[in-house]
Amino acid sequence: MLDVPHISTGDIFRDNIKNHTKLGQKVKEILEEGGLVPDVITNEIAKERLEREDCRKGYILDGYPRTIDQARYLDDLLDDSDEKLDYVINIESSDECIIDRLSKRRYCPACGRIYHLLSTPPRKEGICDICGAKIIQRADDKEETIRDRLRIYHEQTKPLIDYYKQKGLLVNIDGERKIKPILEDILKIIGVK
Ligand code: AMP
């Protein structure tokens, strides 16, 4: 839709785990337990990805930065390449809403399509509409692990709200609505609609 790459550090880690790379072996347990991959590793992964040619006309960062240290590292990277962030979009949802959404989330390991068991279920139970593979639950979408991830979010990621507010980049969006109005708001903010 926007013709810029969607860069998700979580997707990069999951691909590495799936492909049994050295990085994948290093981070597998951390992801399964819902912890954060150490900043030095994550920053290096982000740097490598952002240096690729397809990022020269823009990109969407998803799940990075997640700590103040990562945000400072990203600032330095952007300074070095004379680039800047246009917006930091904070999609606000209560912990209860997030637990509901993630615990009922399923995904297709073959094509990556994401489902929610109640709001966007597959047409045939347990089977991906797109490619016919069996859909599964992410190991870190078990309720106990979601609660750990939320605890880490409040401790380590939430401070980024003030960090980016002070820089004048933060835009808050009500994330407790359906996907369509949230998407429309985001497109309006970035000037696509
Ligand atoms: P996500 O798909 O964004 O929910 O990320 C899945 C998991 O990957 C997280 O729970 C972390 O274990 C790891 N991860 C992704 N992005 C980061 C990041 N910026 N810093 C540290 N760990 C990350």
Coordinates of N, CA and C in Angstrom, one line a residue, residues 5-185:
P5 N 9.4 -0.6 2.8 CA 9.5 -1.9 3.5 C 8.9 -1.8 5.0
H6 N 8.3 -2.9 5.4 CA 7.9 -3.0 6.8 C 8.9 -3.8 7.5
I7 N 9.6 -3.1 8.4 CA 10.7 -3.7 9.1 C 10.3 -4.1 10.5
S8 N 10.2 -5.4 10.8 CA 9.8 -5.9 12.1 C 11.0 -6.7 12.6
T9 N 11.6 -6.2 13.7 CA 12.7 -7.0 14.3 C 12.3 -8.3 14.8
G10 N 11.0 -8.4 15.2 CA 10.5 -9.7 15.6 C 10.4 -10.7 14.5
D11 N 10.0 -10.2 13.3 CA 9.9 -11.1 12.1 C 11.4 -11.5 11.7
I12 N 12.3 -10.6 11.8 CA 13.7 -11.0 11.5 C 14.2 -12.1 12.4
F13 N 13.9 -11.9 13.7 CA 14.3 -13.0 14.7 C 13.6 -14.3 14.4
R14 N 12.3 -14.2 14.1 CA 11.6 -15.4 13.8 C 12.1 -16.1 12.6
D15 N 12.4 -15.4 11.5 CA 13.0 -16.0 10.3 C 14.3 -16.7 10.6
N16 N 15.1 -16.1 11.4 CA 16.4 -16.7 11.8 C 16.2 -17.9 12.6
I17 N 15.2 -18.0 13.4 CA 14.9 -19.2 14.2 C 14.4 -20.3 13.3
K18 N 13.5 -19.9 12.4 CA 13.0 -20.9 11.4 C 14.1 -21.5 10.5
N19 N 15.1 -20.6 10.2 CA 16.1 -21.1 9.3 C 17.3 -21.6 10.0
H20 N 17.2 -21.8 11.3 CA 18.3 -22.4 12.2 C 19.6 -21.6 12.0
T21 N 19.6 -20.3 11.9 CA 20.9 -19.6 11.8 C 21.5 -19.5 13.2
K22 N 22.8 -19.0 13.2 CA 23.4 -18.8 14.5 C 22.7 -17.8 15.4
L23 N 22.2 -16.7 14.7 CA 21.4 -15.7 15.5 C 20.1 -16.4 16.0
G24 N 19.5 -17.2 15.1 CA 18.3 -17.8 15.5 C 18.5 -18.7 16.8
Q25 N 19.6 -19.4 16.8 CA 19.9 -20.3 18.0 C 20.1 -19.4 19.2
K26 N 20.7 -18.3 19.0 CA 21.0 -17.4 20.2 C 19.7 -16.8 20.8
V27 N 18.7 -16.5 19.9 CA 17.6 -15.8 20.4 C 16.3 -16.6 20.7
K28 N 16.4 -17.9 20.2 CA 15.2 -18.7 20.3 C 14.5 -18.7 21.7
E29 N 15.3 -19.0 22.7 CA 14.8 -19.2 24.0 C 14.2 -17.8 24.5
I30 N 14.9 -16.8 24.2 CA 14.5 -15.4 24.6 C 13.1 -15.1 24.1
L31 N 12.9 -15.4 22.8 CA 11.6 -15.1 22.2 C 10.5 -16.0 22.8
E32 N 10.9 -17.3 23.0 CA 9.8 -18.2 23.5 C 9.4 -17.7 24.9
E33 N 10.3 -17.2 25.7 CA 10.0 -16.8 27.0 C 9.4 -15.3 27.1
G34 N 9.4 -14.6 25.9 CA 8.9 -13.3 25.9 C 9.8 -12.2 26.4
G35 N 11.1 -12.5 26.5 CA 12.1 -11.5 27.0 C 12.5 -10.6 25.9
L36 N 13.4 -9.7 26.2 CA 13.9 -8.8 25.1 C 15.3 -9.3 24.7
V37 N 15.6 -9.4 23.4 CA 16.9 -9.7 22.9 C 17.8 -8.6 23.3
P38 N 19.1 -8.9 23.8 CA 20.0 -7.8 24.2 C 20.1 -6.7 23.2
D39 N 20.2 -5.4 23.7 CA 20.3 -4.3 22.8 C 21.4 -4.4 21.7
V40 N 22.6 -4.9 22.1 CA 23.7 -4.9 21.2 C 23.3 -5.8 20.0
I41 N 22.7 -6.9 20.2 CA 22.3 -7.8 19.1 C 21.2 -7.1 18.2
T42 N 20.2 -6.6 18.9 CA 19.0 -6.0 18.2 C 19.5 -4.8 17.4
N43 N 20.3 -3.9 18.0 CA 20.8 -2.7 17.3 C 21.5 -3.1 16.0
E44 N 22.4 -4.1 16.1 CA 23.1 -4.5 14.9 C 22.2 -5.0 13.8
I45 N 21.2 -5.8 14.2 CA 20.2 -6.3 13.2 C 19.5 -5.2 12.5
A46 N 19.1 -4.2 13.4 CA 18.4 -3.0 12.8 C 19.3 -2.3 11.9
K47 N 20.5 -2.1 12.3 CA 21.5 -1.3 11.4 C 21.6 -1.9 10.1
E48 N 21.9 -3.3 10.1 CA 22.1 -4.0 8.8 C 20.9 -3.8 7.9
R49 N 19.7 -3.9 8.5 CA 18.5 -3.9 7.7 C 18.2 -2.4 7.1
L50 N 18.5 -1.4 8.0 CA 18.2 -0.1 7.6 C 19.3 0.4 6.5
E51 N 20.4 -0.3 6.5 CA 21.4 0.2 5.5 C 21.1 -0.3 4.1
R52 N 20.1 -1.2 4.0 CA 19.8 -1.8 2.6 C 19.2 -0.7 1.7
E53 N 19.4 -0.9 0.4 CA 19.0 0.1 -0.6 C 17.5 0.4 -0.5
D54 N 16.7 -0.7 -0.3 CA 15.2 -0.5 -0.3 C 14.7 0.5 0.8
C55 N 15.6 0.8 1.7 CA 15.1 1.8 2.8 C 15.4 3.2 2.4
R56 N 16.0 3.5 1.3 CA 16.4 4.9 1.0 C 15.1 5.8 0.7
K57 N 14.0 5.1 0.4 CA 12.8 6.0 0.1 C 11.8 5.9 1.3
G58 N 12.3 5.4 2.4 CA 11.4 5.3 3.6 C 11.2 3.9 4.1
Y59 N 10.6 3.8 5.3 CA 10.3 2.5 5.9 C 9.4 2.6 7.0
I60 N 8.8 1.5 7.4 CA 8.0 1.5 8.6 C 8.7 0.6 9.6
L61 N 9.1 1.1 10.8 CA 9.7 0.3 11.8 C 8.6 -0.2 12.8
D62 N 8.6 -1.5 13.0 CA 7.6 -2.2 13.8 C 8.3 -3.0 14.9
G63 N 8.1 -2.6 16.2 CA 8.8 -3.3 17.3 C 10.2 -2.9 17.5
Y64 N 10.7 -1.9 16.9 CA 12.0 -1.3 17.2 C 11.9 0.2 17.0
P65 N 12.5 1.0 17.9 CA 13.2 0.6 19.1 C 12.2 0.2 20.3
R66 N 12.7 -0.6 21.2 CA 11.9 -1.0 22.3 C 12.5 -0.6 23.7
T67 N 13.7 0.0 23.7 CA 14.3 0.4 24.9 C 14.9 1.8 24.6
I68 N 15.2 2.6 25.7 CA 15.8 3.9 25.5 C 17.2 3.7 24.8
D69 N 17.9 2.7 25.2 CA 19.2 2.5 24.6 C 19.1 2.3 23.0
Q70 N 18.1 1.5 22.6 CA 17.9 1.3 21.2 C 17.4 2.6 20.5
A71 N 16.6 3.4 21.2 CA 16.2 4.7 20.6 C 17.4 5.6 20.4
R72 N 18.3 5.7 21.4 CA 19.5 6.5 21.2 C 20.4 6.0 20.1
Y73 N 20.5 4.7 20.0 CA 21.3 4.1 18.9 C 20.7 4.5 17.6
L74 N 19.3 4.4 17.5 CA 18.7 4.7 16.2 C 18.9 6.2 15.9
D75 N 18.8 7.1 16.9 CA 19.1 8.5 16.7 C 20.5 8.7 16.0
D76 N 21.5 8.0 16.6 CA 22.8 8.1 16.0 C 22.9 7.6 14.6
L77 N 22.2 6.4 14.3 CA 22.2 5.9 13.0 C 21.6 6.9 12.0
L78 N 20.5 7.5 12.4 CA 19.8 8.4 11.5 C 20.7 9.7 11.3
D79 N 21.3 10.2 12.4 CA 22.2 11.3 12.3 C 23.3 11.0 11.2
D80 N 23.9 9.8 11.4 CA 25.0 9.5 10.5 C 24.6 9.5 9.0
S81 N 23.3 9.1 8.8 CA 22.9 9.0 7.4 C 22.0 10.2 6.9
D82 N 22.0 11.2 7.8 CA 21.2 12.4 7.5 C 19.8 12.2 7.2
E83 N 19.2 11.2 8.0 CA 17.8 10.9 7.9 C 17.1 11.3 9.2
K84 N 15.8 11.3 9.1 CA 15.0 11.6 10.4 C 13.7 10.8 10.4
L85 N 13.3 10.5 11.6 CA 11.9 9.9 11.8 C 10.9 11.0 11.5
D86 N 9.8 10.6 10.8 CA 8.7 11.5 10.5 C 7.7 11.5 11.7
Y87 N 7.3 10.3 12.1 CA 6.3 10.1 13.1 C 6.7 8.9 14.0
V88 N 6.3 9.0 15.2 CA 6.3 7.8 16.1 C 4.8 7.6 16.5
I89 N 4.2 6.5 16.1 CA 2.8 6.3 16.3 C 2.6 5.3 17.5
N90 N 2.0 5.8 18.5 CA 1.7 5.0 19.7 C 0.3 4.5 19.6
I91 N 0.1 3.2 19.4 CA -1.3 2.7 19.3 C -1.7 2.2 20.7
E92 N -2.5 3.0 21.3 CA -2.8 2.8 22.8 C -3.9 1.8 23.0
S93 N -3.6 0.8 23.8 CA -4.6 -0.2 24.2 C -4.4 -0.6 25.6
S94 N -5.4 -1.0 26.3 CA -5.3 -1.5 27.7 C -4.6 -2.8 27.7
D95 N -4.0 -3.2 28.9 CA -3.4 -4.5 29.0 C -4.5 -5.6 28.7
E96 N -5.7 -5.4 29.2 CA -6.7 -6.4 29.0 C -7.1 -6.7 27.6
C97 N -7.1 -5.6 26.8 CA -7.4 -5.6 25.4 C -6.3 -6.4 24.7
I98 N -5.0 -6.1 25.1 CA -3.9 -6.7 24.4 C -3.8 -8.2 24.7
I99 N -4.2 -8.6 26.0 CA -4.2 -10.0 26.4 C -5.2 -10.7 25.5
D100 N -6.4 -10.1 25.4 CA -7.4 -10.7 24.6 C -7.0 -10.9 23.1
R101 N -6.4 -9.9 22.6 CA -6.0 -10.0 21.2 C -4.9 -11.0 20.9
L102 N -3.9 -10.9 21.8 CA -2.7 -11.8 21.5 C -3.0 -13.3 21.8
S103 N -3.8 -13.5 22.9 CA -4.1 -14.9 23.3 C -4.9 -15.6 22.2
K104 N -5.7 -14.8 21.5 CA -6.6 -15.4 20.4 C -6.0 -15.2 19.0
R105 N -4.7 -14.7 19.0 CA -4.1 -14.6 17.7 C -3.5 -15.9 17.2
R106 N -3.6 -16.2 16.0 CA -3.0 -17.3 15.3 C -2.3 -16.9 14.1
Y107 N -1.3 -17.6 13.6 CA -0.7 -17.2 12.4 C -0.3 -18.4 11.6
C108 N -0.1 -18.1 10.3 CA 0.3 -19.1 9.4 C 1.8 -19.2 9.2
P109 N 2.5 -20.2 9.7 CA 4.0 -20.3 9.6 C 4.5 -20.3 8.2
A110 N 3.6 -20.7 7.2 CA 4.1 -20.8 5.8 C 4.0 -19.4 5.1
C111 N 2.9 -18.7 5.2 CA 2.8 -17.4 4.5 C 2.8 -16.2 5.4
G112 N 2.7 -16.3 6.7 CA 2.7 -15.2 7.6 C 1.4 -14.5 7.9
R113 N 0.3 -15.0 7.3 CA -1.0 -14.4 7.4 C -1.4 -14.5 8.9
I114 N -2.0 -13.4 9.5 CA -2.4 -13.4 10.9 C -3.9 -13.4 11.0
Y115 N -4.4 -14.2 12.0 CA -5.8 -14.3 12.3 C -6.1 -14.0 13.7
H116 N -7.4 -13.7 14.0 CA -7.9 -13.6 15.4 C -9.0 -14.5 15.5
L117 N -9.1 -15.4 16.5 CA -10.1 -16.5 16.5 C -11.5 -16.0 16.5
L118 N -11.7 -14.8 17.0 CA -13.1 -14.2 17.0 C -13.4 -13.2 15.9
S119 N -12.4 -12.2 15.8 CA -12.8 -11.1 14.9 C -12.4 -11.4 13.4
T120 N -11.3 -12.2 13.2 CA -10.9 -12.5 11.8 C -10.5 -13.9 11.7
P121 N -11.4 -14.9 12.0 CA -11.0 -16.3 11.9 C -10.8 -16.8 10.5
P122 N -10.1 -17.9 10.3 CA -10.0 -18.4 8.9 C -11.3 -19.0 8.5
R123 N -11.6 -19.1 7.2 CA -12.8 -19.7 6.7 C -13.0 -21.1 7.2
K124 N -11.9 -21.9 7.1 CA -12.0 -23.3 7.6 C -11.1 -23.4 8.9
E125 N -11.8 -23.9 9.9 CA -11.1 -23.8 11.2 C -9.7 -24.4 11.2
G126 N -8.7 -23.7 11.7 CA -7.3 -24.2 11.8 C -6.5 -24.2 10.5
I127 N -7.1 -23.7 9.4 CA -6.4 -23.8 8.1 C -6.3 -22.4 7.5
C128 N -5.1 -22.1 7.0 CA -4.9 -20.7 6.4 C -5.7 -20.5 5.1
D129 N -6.4 -19.4 5.0 CA -7.3 -19.1 3.8 C -6.4 -19.0 2.6
I130 N -5.2 -18.4 2.8 CA -4.3 -18.1 1.7 C -3.6 -19.3 1.1
C131 N -3.0 -20.1 2.0 CA -2.1 -21.1 1.4 C -2.5 -22.5 1.9
G132 N -3.5 -22.7 2.7 CA -3.9 -24.0 3.1 C -3.1 -24.7 4.2
A133 N -2.0 -24.0 4.7 CA -1.2 -24.6 5.8 C -2.0 -24.5 7.1
K134 N -1.5 -25.3 8.1 CA -2.1 -25.3 9.4 C -1.7 -24.1 10.2
I135 N -2.7 -23.3 10.7 CA -2.3 -22.1 11.5 C -2.0 -22.5 12.9
I136 N -1.1 -21.7 13.5 CA -0.6 -22.1 14.9 C -0.6 -20.8 15.8
Q137 N -0.3 -21.1 17.0 CA -0.2 -20.0 18.0 C 1.3 -19.7 18.2
R138 N 1.7 -18.5 18.3 CA 3.1 -18.1 18.6 C 3.4 -18.6 20.0
A139 N 4.6 -19.1 20.3 CA 4.9 -19.6 21.6 C 4.8 -18.5 22.6
D140 N 5.1 -17.2 22.2 CA 5.0 -16.1 23.1 C 3.6 -15.5 23.2
D141 N 2.6 -16.1 22.6 CA 1.2 -15.6 22.7 C 0.4 -16.4 23.7
K142 N 1.1 -17.2 24.5 CA 0.4 -17.9 25.6 C 0.2 -16.9 26.7
E143 N -1.0 -17.0 27.4 CA -1.3 -15.9 28.3 C -0.3 -15.5 29.4
E144 N 0.4 -16.5 30.0 CA 1.4 -16.3 31.0 C 2.6 -15.4 30.4
T145 N 2.9 -15.8 29.1 CA 4.1 -15.1 28.5 C 3.6 -13.7 28.0
I146 N 2.4 -13.6 27.6 CA 1.9 -12.2 27.3 C 2.0 -11.3 28.5
R147 N 1.7 -11.8 29.7 CA 1.7 -11.0 30.9 C 3.2 -10.6 31.2
D148 N 4.1 -11.5 31.0 CA 5.6 -11.2 31.1 C 6.0 -10.1 30.1
R149 N 5.5 -10.2 28.9 CA 5.9 -9.3 27.8 C 5.3 -7.9 28.2
L150 N 4.1 -7.9 28.8 CA 3.5 -6.6 29.2 C 4.3 -5.9 30.3
R151 N 4.7 -6.8 31.2 CA 5.5 -6.2 32.4 C 6.8 -5.6 31.8
I152 N 7.5 -6.3 30.9 CA 8.7 -5.7 30.3 C 8.3 -4.5 29.5
Y153 N 7.2 -4.5 28.8 CA 6.8 -3.3 28.1 C 6.7 -2.1 29.0
H154 N 6.0 -2.3 30.1 CA 5.8 -1.1 31.1 C 7.2 -0.7 31.6
E155 N 8.1 -1.6 31.9 CA 9.4 -1.2 32.5 C 10.3 -0.6 31.4
Q156 N 10.4 -1.2 30.3 CA 11.5 -0.8 29.3 C 11.0 -0.1 28.1
T157 N 9.8 -0.3 27.6 CA 9.4 0.3 26.4 C 8.6 1.6 26.6
K158 N 7.7 1.6 27.6 CA 6.8 2.7 27.9 C 7.6 4.0 28.0
P159 N 8.8 4.1 28.6 CA 9.5 5.3 28.7 C 9.8 6.0 27.3
L160 N 9.7 5.2 26.3 CA 9.9 5.8 24.9 C 8.8 6.8 24.6
I161 N 7.6 6.7 25.2 CA 6.5 7.6 24.9 C 7.0 9.0 25.3
D162 N 7.6 9.2 26.5 CA 8.1 10.5 26.9 C 9.3 10.9 26.0
Y163 N 10.1 10.0 25.7 CA 11.3 10.2 24.9 C 10.9 10.9 23.6
Y164 N 9.9 10.3 22.9 CA 9.5 10.8 21.6 C 8.6 12.0 21.7
K165 N 7.8 12.1 22.9 CA 7.0 13.2 23.1 C 7.9 14.5 23.1
Q166 N 9.0 14.4 23.9 CA 9.9 15.5 24.0 C 10.5 15.9 22.7
K167 N 10.6 15.0 21.8 CA 11.2 15.3 20.5 C 10.1 15.8 19.5
G168 N 8.8 15.9 20.0 CA 7.7 16.4 19.2 C 7.3 15.4 18.1
L169 N 7.6 14.1 18.2 CA 7.3 13.2 17.1 C 6.1 12.3 17.4
L170 N 5.7 12.3 18.7 CA 4.7 11.3 19.1 C 3.3 11.6 18.7
V171 N 2.6 10.6 18.1 CA 1.2 10.7 17.8 C 0.5 9.5 18.5
N172 N -0.5 9.8 19.3 CA -1.3 8.7 20.0 C -2.5 8.4 19.2
I173 N -2.8 7.1 19.1 CA -4.0 6.6 18.4 C -4.8 5.7 19.3
D174 N -6.1 5.8 19.3 CA -6.9 4.8 20.1 C -6.9 3.5 19.4
G175 N -6.2 2.5 20.0 CA -6.0 1.2 19.4 C -7.1 0.2 19.8
E176 N -8.1 0.6 20.6 CA -9.1 -0.3 21.0 C -10.3 -0.4 20.0
R177 N -10.1 0.2 18.9 CA -11.2 0.1 17.8 C -10.8 -1.0 16.8
K178 N -11.7 -1.1 15.8 CA -11.4 -2.1 14.8 C -10.2 -1.7 13.9
I179 N -9.7 -2.7 13.2 CA -8.5 -2.4 12.4 C -8.7 -1.3 11.4
K180 N -9.9 -1.2 10.8 CA -10.1 -0.3 9.7 C -9.9 1.2 10.1
P181 N -10.7 1.6 11.2 CA -10.5 3.0 11.6 C -9.1 3.3 12.1
I182 N -8.4 2.4 12.7 CA -7.1 2.6 13.1 C -6.1 2.8 11.9
L183 N -6.3 2.0 10.9 CA -5.5 2.1 9.7 C -5.8 3.4 9.0
E184 N -7.1 3.8 9.0 CA -7.4 5.1 8.3 C -6.8 6.3 9.1
D185 N -6.8 6.2 10.4 CA -6.1 7.3 11.2 C -4.7 7.4 10.9

